[in-house]
PDB file of C-alpha atoms and ligand atoms in Angstrom:
ATOM      1  CA  MET O   9     -51.338 -65.539  34.671  1.00 51.00           C
ATOM      2  CA  LYS O  10     -53.052 -68.583  36.144  1.00 52.00           C
ATOM      3  CA  THR O  11     -53.338 -68.296  39.902  1.00 54.00           C
ATOM      4  CA  GLU O  12     -53.333 -71.610  41.672  1.00 61.00           C
ATOM      5  CA  LYS O  13     -55.397 -72.129  44.763  1.00 69.00           C
ATOM      6  CA  PRO O  14     -53.060 -72.617  47.723  1.00 79.00           C
ATOM      7  CA  ARG O  15     -52.848 -76.335  48.379  1.00 89.00           C
ATOM      8  CA  VAL O  16     -52.021 -76.047  52.045  1.00 95.00           C
ATOM      9  CA  LYS O  17     -53.934 -73.981  54.590  1.00 95.00           C
ATOM     10  CA  SER O  18     -52.048 -74.949  57.729  1.00 96.00           C
ATOM     11  CA  ALA O  19     -48.641 -76.516  58.169  1.00 97.00           C
ATOM     12  CA  GLU O  20     -46.882 -76.977  61.469  1.00 97.00           C
ATOM     13  CA  PHE O  21     -43.764 -78.609  62.775  1.00 97.00           C
ATOM     14  CA  VAL O  22     -44.763 -81.278  65.284  1.00 97.00           C
ATOM     15  CA  VAL O  23     -41.765 -83.243  66.474  1.00 96.00           C
ATOM     16  CA  SER O  24     -38.163 -84.121  65.784  1.00 95.00           C
ATOM     17  CA  ALA O  25     -37.561 -87.704  66.799  1.00 95.00           C
ATOM     18  CA  ALA O  26     -34.637 -90.120  66.960  1.00 91.00           C
ATOM     19  CA  ASP O  27     -36.668 -93.050  68.154  1.00 92.00           C
ATOM     20  CA  LEU O  28     -39.832 -94.788  66.952  1.00 94.00           C
ATOM     21  CA  LYS O  29     -41.474 -94.386  70.342  1.00 94.00           C
ATOM     22  CA  ASP O  30     -41.490 -90.605  69.800  1.00 96.00           C
ATOM     23  CA  PHE O  31     -43.090 -90.733  66.337  1.00 97.00           C
ATOM     24  CA  PRO O  32     -46.688 -89.436  66.135  1.00 97.00           C
ATOM     25  CA  ARG O  33     -49.225 -92.260  66.386  1.00 93.00           C
ATOM     26  CA  ASP O  34     -52.601 -90.619  65.972  1.00 96.00           C
ATOM     27  CA  GLY O  35     -53.716 -92.632  62.969  1.00 95.00           C
ATOM     28  CA  LEU O  36     -53.310 -89.779  60.461  1.00 97.00           C
ATOM     29  CA  PRO O  37     -51.589 -90.879  57.254  1.00 97.00           C
ATOM     30  CA  GLN O  38     -47.884 -90.192  56.828  1.00 97.00           C
ATOM     31  CA  ILE O  39     -45.903 -89.518  53.664  1.00 98.00           C
ATOM     32  CA  ALA O  40     -42.174 -90.034  54.094  1.00 97.00           C
ATOM     33  CA  VAL O  41     -39.500 -88.276  52.056  1.00 97.00           C
ATOM     34  CA  PHE O  42     -36.234 -90.078  51.302  1.00 95.00           C
ATOM     35  CA  GLY O  43     -33.099 -89.428  49.310  1.00 95.00           C
ATOM     36  CA  ARG O  44     -29.375 -88.765  49.480  1.00 93.00           C
ATOM     37  CA  SER O  45     -28.122 -86.039  51.726  1.00 90.00           C
ATOM     38  CA  ASN O  46     -28.349 -82.623  50.043  1.00 92.00           C
ATOM     39  CA  VAL O  47     -30.705 -83.838  47.278  1.00 96.00           C
ATOM     40  CA  GLY O  48     -33.311 -81.260  48.318  1.00 96.00           C
ATOM     41  CA  LYS O  49     -35.805 -83.108  50.561  1.00 95.00           C
ATOM     42  CA  SER O  50     -36.316 -80.310  53.074  1.00 94.00           C
ATOM     43  CA  SER O  51     -36.484 -77.654  50.335  1.00 96.00           C
ATOM     44  CA  LEU O  52     -39.122 -79.680  48.520  1.00 97.00           C
ATOM     45  CA  LEU O  53     -41.247 -79.900  51.664  1.00 97.00           C
ATOM     46  CA  ASN O  54     -41.086 -76.126  52.088  1.00 97.00           C
ATOM     47  CA  SER O  55     -42.167 -75.692  48.477  1.00 97.00           C
ATOM     48  CA  LEU O  56     -44.976 -78.227  48.688  1.00 97.00           C
ATOM     49  CA  MET O  57     -46.303 -76.640  51.875  1.00 96.00           C
ATOM     50  CA  ASN O  58     -45.604 -73.160  50.526  1.00 94.00           C
ATOM     51  CA  ARG O  59     -43.801 -72.240  53.752  1.00 93.00           C
ATOM     52  CA  LYS O  60     -40.426 -70.614  53.438  1.00 91.00           C
ATOM     53  CA  GLY O  61     -38.091 -71.836  56.179  1.00 92.00           C
ATOM     54  CA  LEU O  62     -40.533 -74.101  58.052  1.00 94.00           C
ATOM     55  CA  VAL O  63     -38.185 -76.986  57.245  1.00 91.00           C
ATOM     56  CA  LYS O  64     -34.510 -76.255  57.875  1.00 90.00           C
ATOM     57  CA  THR O  65     -32.349 -76.545  54.759  1.00 87.00           C
ATOM     58  CA  SER O  66     -28.638 -76.172  54.183  1.00 83.00           C
ATOM     59  CA  GLY O  67     -25.903 -76.371  51.580  1.00 82.00           C
ATOM     60  CA  THR O  68     -23.988 -78.596  53.999  1.00 79.00           C
ATOM     61  CA  PRO O  69     -25.003 -82.248  53.634  1.00 74.00           C
ATOM     62  CA  GLY O  70     -26.460 -83.863  56.739  1.00 73.00           C
ATOM     63  CA  LYS O  71     -28.582 -80.927  57.862  1.00 70.00           C
ATOM     64  CA  THR O  72     -31.512 -83.155  58.772  1.00 73.00           C
ATOM     65  CA  ARG O  73     -30.243 -85.565  61.453  1.00 80.00           C
ATOM     66  CA  LEU O  74     -33.520 -86.585  63.072  1.00 90.00           C
ATOM     67  CA  VAL O  75     -36.872 -87.633  61.663  1.00 94.00           C
ATOM     68  CA  ASN O  76     -39.022 -84.487  61.464  1.00 95.00           C
ATOM     69  CA  PHE O  77     -42.807 -84.549  61.299  1.00 97.00           C
ATOM     70  CA  PHE O  78     -44.928 -81.759  59.801  1.00 98.00           C
ATOM     71  CA  LEU O  79     -48.701 -81.779  60.159  1.00 98.00           C
ATOM     72  CA  VAL O  80     -50.508 -80.505  57.079  1.00 98.00           C
ATOM     73  CA  ASP O  81     -54.079 -79.220  57.326  1.00 97.00           C
ATOM     74  CA  LYS O  82     -54.532 -81.541  60.316  1.00 97.00           C
ATOM     75  CA  ARG O  83     -54.970 -84.172  57.606  1.00 96.00           C
ATOM     76  CA  PHE O  84     -51.621 -85.934  57.211  1.00 98.00           C
ATOM     77  CA  TYR O  85     -47.922 -85.767  58.096  1.00 98.00           C
ATOM     78  CA  PHE O  86     -44.945 -85.122  55.896  1.00 98.00           C
ATOM     79  CA  VAL O  87     -42.008 -87.038  57.341  1.00 97.00           C
ATOM     80  CA  ASP O  88     -38.576 -85.594  56.562  1.00 96.00           C
ATOM     81  CA  ILE O  89     -36.140 -88.508  56.803  1.00 94.00           C
ATOM     82  CA  PRO O  90     -32.391 -87.858  57.311  1.00 91.00           C
ATOM     83  CA  GLY O  91     -30.404 -88.144  54.078  1.00 88.00           C
ATOM     84  CA  PHE O  92     -28.763 -91.366  52.991  1.00 80.00           C
ATOM     85  CA  GLY O  93     -25.070 -91.594  52.252  1.00 73.00           C
ATOM     86  CA  TYR O  94     -23.874 -88.980  54.666  1.00 64.00           C
ATOM     87  CA  ALA O  95     -20.700 -90.378  56.188  1.00 54.00           C
ATOM     88  CA  LYS O  96     -19.862 -87.709  58.772  1.00 58.00           C
ATOM     89  CA  ALA O  97     -22.643 -88.690  61.148  1.00 57.00           C
ATOM     90  CA  GLY O  98     -20.831 -91.982  61.471  1.00 61.00           C
ATOM     91  CA  GLY O  99     -20.771 -95.031  63.687  1.00 71.00           C
ATOM     92  CA  ASP O 100     -23.488 -95.918  66.141  1.00 73.00           C
ATOM     93  CA  VAL O 101     -25.665 -92.826  65.569  1.00 73.00           C
ATOM     94  CA  LYS O 102     -25.885 -93.552  61.846  1.00 76.00           C
ATOM     95  CA  ARG O 103     -26.524 -97.262  62.328  1.00 80.00           C
ATOM     96  CA  GLN O 104     -29.176 -96.566  64.940  1.00 84.00           C
ATOM     97  CA  MET O 105     -30.966 -94.103  62.650  1.00 86.00           C
ATOM     98  CA  GLU O 106     -30.815 -96.591  59.770  1.00 86.00           C
ATOM     99  CA  ALA O 107     -32.424 -99.228  61.969  1.00 89.00           C
ATOM    100  CA  VAL O 108     -35.182 -96.795  63.011  1.00 92.00           C
ATOM    101  CA  ILE O 109     -35.905 -95.895  59.378  1.00 92.00           C
ATOM    102  CA  LYS O 110     -35.922 -99.557  58.359  1.00 92.00           C
ATOM    103  CA  THR O 111     -38.415-100.461  61.067  1.00 94.00           C
ATOM    104  CA  TYR O 112     -40.548 -97.450  60.172  1.00 95.00           C
ATOM    105  CA  VAL O 113     -40.739 -98.423  56.510  1.00 95.00           C
ATOM    106  CA  GLU O 114     -41.394-102.081  57.225  1.00 93.00           C
ATOM    107  CA  ARG O 115     -43.942-101.702  59.999  1.00 92.00           C
ATOM    108  CA  GLU O 116     -45.618 -98.287  60.224  1.00 93.00           C
ATOM    109  CA  THR O 117     -49.194 -98.831  59.156  1.00 92.00           C
ATOM    110  CA  SER O 118     -49.936 -95.083  58.934  1.00 95.00           C
ATOM    111  CA  CYS O 119     -47.261 -94.631  56.275  1.00 95.00           C
ATOM    112  CA  CYS O 120     -49.258 -94.491  53.048  1.00 94.00           C
ATOM    113  CA  GLY O 121     -46.499 -93.541  50.639  1.00 96.00           C
ATOM    114  CA  LEU O 122     -42.828 -92.828  50.067  1.00 97.00           C
ATOM    115  CA  LEU O 123     -41.274 -90.072  48.008  1.00 97.00           C
ATOM    116  CA  TYR O 124     -37.745 -90.796  46.816  1.00 97.00           C
ATOM    117  CA  LEU O 125     -35.710 -87.876  45.509  1.00 98.00           C
ATOM    118  CA  VAL O 126     -32.900 -88.308  42.985  1.00 98.00           C
ATOM    119  CA  ASP O 127     -30.694 -85.388  41.913  1.00 98.00           C
ATOM    120  CA  SER O 128     -31.439 -84.842  38.222  1.00 98.00           C
ATOM    121  CA  ARG O 129     -27.706 -84.385  37.568  1.00 97.00           C
ATOM    122  CA  LEU O 130     -26.705 -87.645  39.237  1.00 96.00           C
ATOM    123  CA  THR O 131     -28.505 -90.386  37.393  1.00 95.00           C
ATOM    124  CA  ASP O 132     -26.617 -93.465  38.584  1.00 94.00           C
ATOM    125  CA  SER O 133     -25.517 -92.927  42.161  1.00 94.00           C
ATOM    126  CA  PRO O 134     -24.803 -96.229  43.990  1.00 93.00           C
ATOM    127  CA  VAL O 135     -26.448 -94.787  47.125  1.00 92.00           C
ATOM    128  CA  ASP O 136     -29.681 -94.270  45.163  1.00 95.00           C
ATOM    129  CA  ILE O 137     -29.453 -97.728  43.589  1.00 95.00           C
ATOM    130  CA  GLU O 138     -29.127 -99.410  46.975  1.00 92.00           C
ATOM    131  CA  ALA O 139     -31.774 -97.273  48.690  1.00 93.00           C
ATOM    132  CA  LEU O 140     -34.348 -97.541  45.902  1.00 94.00           C
ATOM    133  CA  ASP O 141     -33.811-101.257  45.633  1.00 92.00           C
ATOM    134  CA  TRP O 142     -34.521-101.629  49.317  1.00 91.00           C
ATOM    135  CA  LEU O 143     -37.520 -99.251  49.346  1.00 93.00           C
ATOM    136  CA  ALA O 144     -39.074-100.957  46.320  1.00 91.00           C
ATOM    137  CA  GLN O 145     -38.880-104.287  48.163  1.00 91.00           C
ATOM    138  CA  SER O 146     -40.913-102.809  51.015  1.00 92.00           C
ATOM    139  CA  GLY O 147     -43.951-102.999  48.750  1.00 90.00           C
ATOM    140  CA  ARG O 148     -44.991 -99.451  49.672  1.00 93.00           C
ATOM    141  CA  HIS O 149     -46.286 -96.919  47.163  1.00 95.00           C
ATOM    142  CA  LEU O 150     -43.170 -95.216  45.891  1.00 96.00           C
ATOM    143  CA  LEU O 151     -43.041 -91.999  43.895  1.00 97.00           C
ATOM    144  CA  VAL O 152     -39.648 -91.038  42.441  1.00 98.00           C
ATOM    145  CA  LEU O 153     -38.832 -87.376  41.803  1.00 98.00           C
ATOM    146  CA  ALA O 154     -35.882 -85.804  39.988  1.00 98.00           C
ATOM    147  CA  THR O 155     -34.782 -82.638  41.825  1.00 98.00           C
ATOM    148  CA  LYS O 156     -32.997 -79.371  40.948  1.00 98.00           C
ATOM    149  CA  THR O 157     -34.065 -79.454  37.295  1.00 98.00           C
ATOM    150  CA  ASP O 158     -33.427 -75.693  37.168  1.00 98.00           C
ATOM    151  CA  LYS O 159     -29.757 -76.667  36.861  1.00 98.00           C
ATOM    152  CA  LEU O 160     -30.380 -78.440  33.536  1.00 98.00           C
ATOM    153  CA  SER O 161     -31.697 -77.386  30.149  1.00 98.00           C
ATOM    154  CA  LYS O 162     -35.071 -78.766  29.066  1.00 97.00           C
ATOM    155  CA  SER O 163     -33.502 -81.349  26.787  1.00 98.00           C
ATOM    156  CA  ASP O 164     -30.949 -82.428  29.387  1.00 98.00           C
ATOM    157  CA  THR O 165     -33.771 -82.772  31.928  1.00 98.00           C
ATOM    158  CA  LEU O 166     -35.596 -85.151  29.570  1.00 98.00           C
ATOM    159  CA  LYS O 167     -32.418 -87.181  29.081  1.00 98.00           C
ATOM    160  CA  SER O 168     -31.879 -87.279  32.827  1.00 98.00           C
ATOM    161  CA  LEU O 169     -35.446 -88.500  33.492  1.00 98.00           C
ATOM    162  CA  ALA O 170     -34.980 -91.340  30.996  1.00 98.00           C
ATOM    163  CA  ALA O 171     -31.586 -92.243  32.481  1.00 98.00           C
ATOM    164  CA  ILE O 172     -32.910 -92.323  36.061  1.00 98.00           C
ATOM    165  CA  ARG O 173     -35.819 -94.477  34.943  1.00 98.00           C
ATOM    166  CA  LYS O 174     -33.439 -96.899  33.243  1.00 97.00           C
ATOM    167  CA  THR O 175     -30.947 -97.073  36.134  1.00 97.00           C
ATOM    168  CA  HIS O 176     -33.654 -97.925  38.652  1.00 97.00           C
ATOM    169  CA  ALA O 177     -35.931 -99.901  36.293  1.00 95.00           C
ATOM    170  CA  LEU O 178     -38.862 -97.606  37.144  1.00 96.00           C
ATOM    171  CA  GLU O 179     -42.296 -98.087  35.615  1.00 94.00           C
ATOM    172  CA  MET O 180     -42.564 -94.374  34.810  1.00 95.00           C
ATOM    173  CA  ASP O 181     -40.225 -91.440  34.363  1.00 97.00           C
ATOM    174  CA  PRO O 182     -39.507 -89.670  37.658  1.00 98.00           C
ATOM    175  CA  LEU O 183     -41.439 -86.427  38.115  1.00 98.00           C
ATOM    176  CA  PRO O 184     -39.186 -83.417  37.420  1.00 98.00           C
ATOM    177  CA  VAL O 185     -39.140 -80.803  40.193  1.00 98.00           C
ATOM    178  CA  SER O 186     -37.418 -77.583  41.064  1.00 98.00           C
ATOM    179  CA  SER O 187     -38.002 -76.200  44.521  1.00 97.00           C
ATOM    180  CA  LEU O 188     -36.022 -73.126  43.530  1.00 96.00           C
ATOM    181  CA  LYS O 189     -38.346 -72.332  40.624  1.00 96.00           C
ATOM    182  CA  LYS O 190     -41.419 -73.879  42.267  1.00 95.00           C
ATOM    183  CA  GLN O 191     -41.883 -76.192  39.303  1.00 96.00           C
ATOM    184  CA  GLY O 192     -43.542 -79.594  39.409  1.00 97.00           C
ATOM    185  CA  MET O 193     -45.451 -79.061  42.645  1.00 96.00           C
ATOM    186  CA  GLU O 194     -48.934 -79.532  41.198  1.00 96.00           C
ATOM    187  CA  ALA O 195     -47.954 -82.845  39.581  1.00 96.00           C
ATOM    188  CA  ILE O 196     -46.651 -84.077  42.936  1.00 97.00           C
ATOM    189  CA  TRP O 197     -49.820 -82.961  44.731  1.00 97.00           C
ATOM    190  CA  GLU O 198     -51.935 -84.907  42.253  1.00 96.00           C
ATOM    191  CA  GLN O 199     -50.014 -88.067  43.126  1.00 96.00           C
ATOM    192  CA  LEU O 200     -50.094 -87.297  46.846  1.00 96.00           C
ATOM    193  CA  ASP O 201     -53.868 -86.864  46.723  1.00 94.00           C
ATOM    194  CA  LEU O 202     -54.162 -90.353  45.248  1.00 93.00           C
ATOM    195  CA  LEU O 203     -51.918 -91.796  47.943  1.00 93.00           C
ATOM    196  CA  LEU O 204     -53.849 -90.029  50.680  1.00 94.00           C
ATOM    197  CA  LEU O 205     -57.145 -91.263  49.319  1.00 89.00           C
ATOM    198  CA  GLY O 206     -55.704 -94.762  49.357  1.00 80.00           C
ATOM    199  CA  ASP O 207     -56.421 -95.379  45.656  1.00 58.00           C
ATOM    200  CA  PRO O 208     -56.622 -99.173  45.451  1.00 51.00           C
ATOM    201  CA  ASP O 209     -55.135 -99.246  41.928  1.00 53.00           C
ATOM    202  CA  ARG O 210     -51.860 -97.792  43.094  1.00 49.00           C
TER     203      ARG O 210
HETATM  204  P1  LIG V 328     -30.128 -83.212  54.164  1.00 68.02           P
HETATM  205  O1  LIG V 328     -31.040 -82.619  55.194  1.00 68.02           O
HETATM  206  O2  LIG V 328     -28.678 -82.943  54.405  1.00 68.02           O
HETATM  207  O3  LIG V 328     -30.388 -84.666  53.924  1.00 68.02           O
HETATM  208  O4  LIG V 328     -30.414 -82.433  52.768  1.00 68.02           O
HETATM  209  P2  LIG V 328     -31.798 -82.209  52.016  1.00 68.02           P
HETATM  210  O5  LIG V 328     -32.045 -83.328  51.085  1.00 68.02           O
HETATM  211  O6  LIG V 328     -32.883 -81.885  52.996  1.00 68.02           O
HETATM  212  O7  LIG V 328     -31.463 -80.935  51.123  1.00 68.02           O
HETATM  213  P3  LIG V 328     -31.868 -79.402  51.346  1.00 68.02           P
HETATM  214  O8  LIG V 328     -33.309 -79.197  51.050  1.00 68.02           O
HETATM  215  O9  LIG V 328     -31.353 -78.930  52.659  1.00 68.02           O
HETATM  216  O10 LIG V 328     -31.066 -78.722  50.137  1.00 68.02           O
HETATM  217  C1  LIG V 328     -29.683 -78.894  49.981  1.00 68.02           C
HETATM  218  C2  LIG V 328     -29.134 -77.787  49.112  1.00 68.02           C
HETATM  219  O11 LIG V 328     -29.691 -77.871  47.799  1.00 68.02           O
HETATM  220  C3  LIG V 328     -29.460 -76.372  49.608  1.00 68.02           C
HETATM  221  O12 LIG V 328     -28.329 -75.552  49.367  1.00 68.02           O
HETATM  222  C4  LIG V 328     -30.638 -75.954  48.767  1.00 68.02           C
HETATM  223  O13 LIG V 328     -30.728 -74.562  48.588  1.00 68.02           O
HETATM  224  C5  LIG V 328     -30.312 -76.657  47.436  1.00 68.02           C
HETATM  225  N1  LIG V 328     -31.548 -76.943  46.672  1.00 68.02           N
HETATM  226  C6  LIG V 328     -32.638 -77.594  47.105  1.00 68.02           C
HETATM  227  N2  LIG V 328     -33.583 -77.669  46.145  1.00 68.02           N
HETATM  228  C7  LIG V 328     -33.084 -77.032  45.066  1.00 68.02           C
HETATM  229  C8  LIG V 328     -33.578 -76.757  43.752  1.00 68.02           C
HETATM  230  O14 LIG V 328     -34.715 -77.080  43.352  1.00 68.02           O
HETATM  231  N3  LIG V 328     -32.733 -76.107  42.902  1.00 68.02           N
HETATM  232  C9  LIG V 328     -31.484 -75.715  43.276  1.00 68.02           C
HETATM  233  N4  LIG V 328     -30.734 -75.093  42.369  1.00 68.02           N
HETATM  234  N5  LIG V 328     -30.994 -75.930  44.509  1.00 68.02           N
HETATM  235  C10 LIG V 328     -31.768 -76.572  45.393  1.00 68.02           C
HETATM  236 MG1  LIG V 329     -32.921 -81.914  55.020  1.00 68.02          MG
END
């Protein structure tokens, strides 16, 4: 069996922040992870960093309430953004967090790329349509992933990728990933490496 070199040597939780003033500002690049509540953002980060349980996950939507920063190899940050479309954290708290995220996406110069996760079984969610529309307008590099593909057959996964692409008018199919089965990680890392290098063609 092919053994892959571990991608990540060190990964550490740095800060959980509700406000922009508490976000790390040390000039290291940041890659932010977005998507509906429960889509698998935190699980994906654990899989990418190969650290079980470093990022808290849960079957209950709304687990991630604050913006969490993880420093990887002292080289860049993964930014775990609270899930969209979670109604229970209502009112002012939700609106305030939305404003923080909006400002982050529009202004943070260290943010070199966005990952947007779509559940592979939910190809036309209005929450995804609205969020992706907005994120695409930000002009940032945006990589769309289709999560939990272990729940679909191979042929249904292919259909789902095409449907997600069509719904959101994407230039490419989303990358299929399963954090459960650790599938798709290398393809994501290849794209992340390009983002982190600041590839001018992207
Ligand atoms: P919030 O923090 O609420 O926004 O959720 P999240 O997007 O961070 O999702 P999280 O990673 O906490 O996962 C939500 C649920 O989906 C958990 O029960 C996970 O075990 C499950 N899950 C995540 N990734 C996968 C996957 O690849 N396959 C399967 N089958 N389940 C997954
Ligand atoms: Mg989470």
